PDB file of C-alpha atoms in Angstrom:
ATOM      1  CA  MET A   1     -15.216  20.693 -11.345  1.00  0.00           C
ATOM      2  CA  SER A   2     -17.736  18.193 -12.697  1.00  0.00           C
ATOM      3  CA  GLU A   3     -14.824  15.620 -14.538  1.00  0.00           C
ATOM      4  CA  LYS A   4     -13.489  15.402 -10.818  1.00  0.00           C
ATOM      5  CA  SER A   5     -16.692  14.999  -9.361  1.00  0.00           C
ATOM      6  CA  SER A   6     -17.255  12.075 -12.026  1.00  0.00           C
ATOM      7  CA  ASP A   7     -13.817  10.954 -11.333  1.00  0.00           C
ATOM      8  CA  ALA A   8     -14.350  10.334  -7.740  1.00  0.00           C
ATOM      9  CA  ASP A   9     -18.253   9.190  -7.907  1.00  0.00           C
ATOM     10  CA  GLU A  10     -16.244   6.155 -10.346  1.00  0.00           C
ATOM     11  CA  LEU A  11     -13.391   5.402  -8.616  1.00  0.00           C
ATOM     12  CA  ASP A  12     -16.291   4.667  -5.481  1.00  0.00           C
ATOM     13  CA  GLU A  13     -18.439   2.742  -7.456  1.00  0.00           C
ATOM     14  CA  ILE A  14     -14.290   0.675  -8.057  1.00  0.00           C
ATOM     15  CA  ARG A  15     -13.733   0.388  -4.189  1.00  0.00           C
ATOM     16  CA  ARG A  16     -17.247  -0.604  -3.582  1.00  0.00           C
ATOM     17  CA  ARG A  17     -17.074  -3.842  -6.780  1.00  0.00           C
ATOM     18  CA  LYS A  18     -13.722  -4.429  -5.442  1.00  0.00           C
ATOM     19  CA  ARG A  19     -15.517  -4.732  -1.628  1.00  0.00           C
ATOM     20  CA  LYS A  20     -17.893  -7.269  -2.614  1.00  0.00           C
ATOM     21  CA  GLN A  21     -15.004  -9.105  -4.443  1.00  0.00           C
ATOM     22  CA  LEU A  22     -13.455  -9.120  -1.051  1.00  0.00           C
ATOM     23  CA  GLU A  23     -16.364  -9.664   1.182  1.00  0.00           C
ATOM     24  CA  SER A  24     -17.592 -12.689  -0.642  1.00  0.00           C
ATOM     25  CA  LYS A  25     -14.194 -14.355  -0.709  1.00  0.00           C
ATOM     26  CA  LEU A  26     -13.742 -13.952   3.131  1.00  0.00           C
ATOM     27  CA  GLY A  27     -17.370 -15.304   3.500  1.00  0.00           C
ATOM     28  CA  ASP A  28     -16.420 -18.683   1.588  1.00  0.00           C
ATOM     29  CA  GLY A  29     -13.898 -18.464   3.696  1.00  0.00           C
ATOM     30  CA  THR A  30     -11.692 -19.265   0.695  1.00  0.00           C
ATOM     31  CA  SER A  31      -8.524 -17.326   0.744  1.00  0.00           C
ATOM     32  CA  PRO A  32      -6.869 -17.057   4.958  1.00  0.00           C
ATOM     33  CA  GLU A  33      -4.021 -15.065   3.363  1.00  0.00           C
ATOM     34  CA  ILE A  34      -5.977 -12.080   2.074  1.00  0.00           C
ATOM     35  CA  ASP A  35      -8.036 -12.987   5.206  1.00  0.00           C
ATOM     36  CA  ARG A  36      -5.230 -12.437   6.802  1.00  0.00           C
ATOM     37  CA  MET A  37      -4.866  -8.645   4.916  1.00  0.00           C
ATOM     38  CA  SER A  38      -8.098  -7.666   4.972  1.00  0.00           C
ATOM     39  CA  ALA A  39     -10.733  -4.360   4.121  1.00  0.00           C
ATOM     40  CA  GLU A  40     -10.256  -4.130   7.680  1.00  0.00           C
ATOM     41  CA  SER A  41      -5.706  -2.610   7.490  1.00  0.00           C
ATOM     42  CA  PRO A  42      -4.233  -3.918  10.325  1.00  0.00           C
ATOM     43  CA  ALA A  43      -2.581  -1.732  12.540  1.00  0.00           C
ATOM     44  CA  GLU A  44       1.233  -2.493  11.924  1.00  0.00           C
ATOM     45  CA  PRO A  45       2.968  -2.618   8.684  1.00  0.00           C
ATOM     46  CA  ILE A  46       2.892  -6.325   6.845  1.00  0.00           C
ATOM     47  CA  HIS A  47       6.278  -7.735   5.717  1.00  0.00           C
ATOM     48  CA  VAL A  48       6.339  -9.066   2.544  1.00  0.00           C
ATOM     49  CA  ASN A  49       8.450 -11.452   1.202  1.00  0.00           C
ATOM     50  CA  GLY A  50       7.968 -11.907  -2.755  1.00  0.00           C
ATOM     51  CA  GLY A  51       6.155 -10.970  -6.031  1.00  0.00           C
ATOM     52  CA  ASP A  52       3.389 -13.473  -5.338  1.00  0.00           C
ATOM     53  CA  GLU A  53       2.165 -12.244  -1.768  1.00  0.00           C
ATOM     54  CA  PHE A  54       3.189  -8.665  -2.925  1.00  0.00           C
ATOM     55  CA  GLU A  55       0.404  -8.516  -5.736  1.00  0.00           C
ATOM     56  CA  SER A  56      -2.166 -11.055  -3.619  1.00  0.00           C
ATOM     57  CA  LEU A  57      -1.961  -7.659  -0.950  1.00  0.00           C
ATOM     58  CA  VAL A  58      -2.432  -4.631  -3.449  1.00  0.00           C
ATOM     59  CA  ASP A  59      -4.652  -6.366  -5.757  1.00  0.00           C
ATOM     60  CA  SER A  60      -6.582  -7.410  -1.973  1.00  0.00           C
ATOM     61  CA  THR A  61      -6.674  -3.666  -0.528  1.00  0.00           C
ATOM     62  CA  SER A  62      -7.742  -0.970  -1.882  1.00  0.00           C
ATOM     63  CA  VAL A  63      -5.265   0.997  -0.681  1.00  0.00           C
ATOM     64  CA  VAL A  64      -1.943   0.078   0.388  1.00  0.00           C
ATOM     65  CA  LEU A  65       1.313   2.175   1.182  1.00  0.00           C
ATOM     66  CA  VAL A  66       4.473   0.352   0.859  1.00  0.00           C
ATOM     67  CA  ASP A  67       8.208   1.304   2.054  1.00  0.00           C
ATOM     68  CA  PHE A  68      10.715  -0.302   0.172  1.00  0.00           C
ATOM     69  CA  TYR A  69      13.471   0.104   2.034  1.00  0.00           C
ATOM     70  CA  ALA A  70      17.122  -2.132   3.893  1.00  0.00           C
ATOM     71  CA  ASP A  71      17.989  -2.882   7.166  1.00  0.00           C
ATOM     72  CA  TRP A  72      21.408  -0.945   6.623  1.00  0.00           C
ATOM     73  CA  CYS A  73      19.627   2.709   5.044  1.00  0.00           C
ATOM     74  CA  GLY A  74      19.322   5.261   8.362  1.00  0.00           C
ATOM     75  CA  PRO A  75      17.157   7.445   6.321  1.00  0.00           C
ATOM     76  CA  CYS A  76      14.617   3.901   6.357  1.00  0.00           C
ATOM     77  CA  LYS A  77      15.116   4.071  10.266  1.00  0.00           C
ATOM     78  CA  MET A  78      14.160   7.107  10.555  1.00  0.00           C
ATOM     79  CA  LEU A  79      11.104   5.989   8.171  1.00  0.00           C
ATOM     80  CA  GLU A  80      10.277   3.539  10.371  1.00  0.00           C
ATOM     81  CA  PRO A  81       8.158   5.307  12.831  1.00  0.00           C
ATOM     82  CA  THR A  82       5.964   7.638  11.083  1.00  0.00           C
ATOM     83  CA  VAL A  83       5.508   3.979   8.958  1.00  0.00           C
ATOM     84  CA  ASN A  84       4.000   2.896  12.070  1.00  0.00           C
ATOM     85  CA  SER A  85       1.917   4.985  12.739  1.00  0.00           C
ATOM     86  CA  LEU A  86       0.053   5.439   9.328  1.00  0.00           C
ATOM     87  CA  ALA A  87      -0.510   1.771  10.345  1.00  0.00           C
ATOM     88  CA  ALA A  88      -2.013   1.694  12.892  1.00  0.00           C
ATOM     89  CA  GLU A  89      -4.360   5.439  12.257  1.00  0.00           C
ATOM     90  CA  THR A  90      -4.929   4.878   8.489  1.00  0.00           C
ATOM     91  CA  THR A  91      -8.135   2.940   6.167  1.00  0.00           C
ATOM     92  CA  ALA A  92      -4.790   1.963   4.246  1.00  0.00           C
ATOM     93  CA  ALA A  93      -3.420  -1.498   4.612  1.00  0.00           C
ATOM     94  CA  VAL A  94       0.863  -0.930   5.101  1.00  0.00           C
ATOM     95  CA  ALA A  95       3.228  -3.028   3.563  1.00  0.00           C
ATOM     96  CA  LYS A  96       7.051  -3.278   3.806  1.00  0.00           C
ATOM     97  CA  VAL A  97       9.428  -4.805   1.699  1.00  0.00           C
ATOM     98  CA  ASP A  98      13.117  -5.935   2.116  1.00  0.00           C
ATOM     99  CA  ILE A  99      14.408  -4.555  -0.910  1.00  0.00           C
ATOM    100  CA  ASP A 100      17.398  -7.163  -0.240  1.00  0.00           C
ATOM    101  CA  GLN A 101      15.705 -10.260  -0.179  1.00  0.00           C
ATOM    102  CA  ASN A 102      13.376  -8.553  -3.218  1.00  0.00           C
ATOM    103  CA  GLN A 103      15.291  -7.297  -5.576  1.00  0.00           C
ATOM    104  CA  THR A 104      13.427  -8.502  -8.367  1.00  0.00           C
ATOM    105  CA  LEU A 105      10.373  -6.926  -6.757  1.00  0.00           C
ATOM    106  CA  ALA A 106      12.167  -3.652  -6.180  1.00  0.00           C
ATOM    107  CA  SER A 107      13.631  -3.832  -9.334  1.00  0.00           C
ATOM    108  CA  GLN A 108       9.624  -3.938 -10.549  1.00  0.00           C
ATOM    109  CA  TYR A 109       8.572  -0.965  -9.065  1.00  0.00           C
ATOM    110  CA  ASN A 110      12.371   0.865 -10.478  1.00  0.00           C
ATOM    111  CA  VAL A 111      13.084   1.424  -7.015  1.00  0.00           C
ATOM    112  CA  ARG A 112      16.741   3.107  -7.402  1.00  0.00           C
ATOM    113  CA  GLY A 113      17.203   4.062  -3.440  1.00  0.00           C
ATOM    114  CA  VAL A 114      15.272   3.766  -0.230  1.00  0.00           C
ATOM    115  CA  PRO A 115      13.133   4.751   1.531  1.00  0.00           C
ATOM    116  CA  THR A 116      10.726   4.460  -1.633  1.00  0.00           C
ATOM    117  CA  LEU A 117       7.304   4.197  -0.286  1.00  0.00           C
ATOM    118  CA  LEU A 118       4.783   3.421  -3.458  1.00  0.00           C
ATOM    119  CA  LEU A 119       1.211   4.223  -2.788  1.00  0.00           C
ATOM    120  CA  PHE A 120      -1.526   0.769  -4.498  1.00  0.00           C
ATOM    121  CA  SER A 121      -4.900   2.793  -4.706  1.00  0.00           C
ATOM    122  CA  ASP A 122      -7.163  -0.511  -7.050  1.00  0.00           C
ATOM    123  CA  GLY A 123      -4.605  -1.865  -7.023  1.00  0.00           C
ATOM    124  CA  ASP A 124      -2.212   0.571  -9.586  1.00  0.00           C
ATOM    125  CA  PRO A 125       0.614   2.561  -8.165  1.00  0.00           C
ATOM    126  CA  VAL A 126      -0.619   6.323  -8.341  1.00  0.00           C
ATOM    127  CA  GLU A 127       2.313   7.811  -6.420  1.00  0.00           C
ATOM    128  CA  GLN A 128       6.142   7.501  -5.474  1.00  0.00           C
ATOM    129  CA  VAL A 129       7.466   9.298  -2.776  1.00  0.00           C
ATOM    130  CA  VAL A 130      11.446   8.624  -2.569  1.00  0.00           C
ATOM    131  CA  GLY A 131      13.189   9.347   0.989  1.00  0.00           C
ATOM    132  CA  VAL A 132      12.062  10.121   4.318  1.00  0.00           C
ATOM    133  CA  ARG A 133       8.776  12.029   4.585  1.00  0.00           C
ATOM    134  CA  ASP A 134       6.507  13.745   6.934  1.00  0.00           C
ATOM    135  CA  LYS A 135       3.549  11.988   8.699  1.00  0.00           C
ATOM    136  CA  SER A 136       1.492  14.811   7.703  1.00  0.00           C
ATOM    137  CA  THR A 137       2.463  14.827   3.610  1.00  0.00           C
ATOM    138  CA  LEU A 138       2.072  10.770   3.260  1.00  0.00           C
ATOM    139  CA  ARG A 139      -1.371  10.703   5.094  1.00  0.00           C
ATOM    140  CA  GLY A 140      -2.716  13.293   2.654  1.00  0.00           C
ATOM    141  CA  LEU A 141      -1.373  11.657   0.046  1.00  0.00           C
ATOM    142  CA  ILE A 142      -2.965   8.317   1.701  1.00  0.00           C
ATOM    143  CA  GLU A 143      -6.335  10.933   2.238  1.00  0.00           C
ATOM    144  CA  GLN A 144      -5.905  11.078  -1.013  1.00  0.00           C
ATOM    145  CA  TYR A 145      -7.246   7.746  -1.991  1.00  0.00           C
ATOM    146  CA  THR A 146      -9.013   6.882   0.908  1.00  0.00           C
TER     147      THR A 146
END
């Protein structure tokens, strides 16, 4: 149990350092793109187009839930209200990546089916969920890292 406590303390310290880095960047006004994706997570999903925008979001935000989807995908459409609710109700940033427009990015993260949800914590992928899940399950995953 003390090992878990030590890990939690380490994660808290990493989050504090990342937040200070982000706040200093925002305070300087040097990065309007990061300002748009600030530590206060947006209340609606961020549509990501391209690897640079994706990396910027994941690197500048402590917890990010990424929804890899396709417009033609029925289960993706079923999951959309849940994803929108999570964006509004949690402290995690929520991103949406259209796999048809971002095939390289989908391939990079081994997205083989849609919907695929990836959860990033402090820039690293920590959870992957394929298929439709209920809001409480996804909220539970997010809360493990926030």
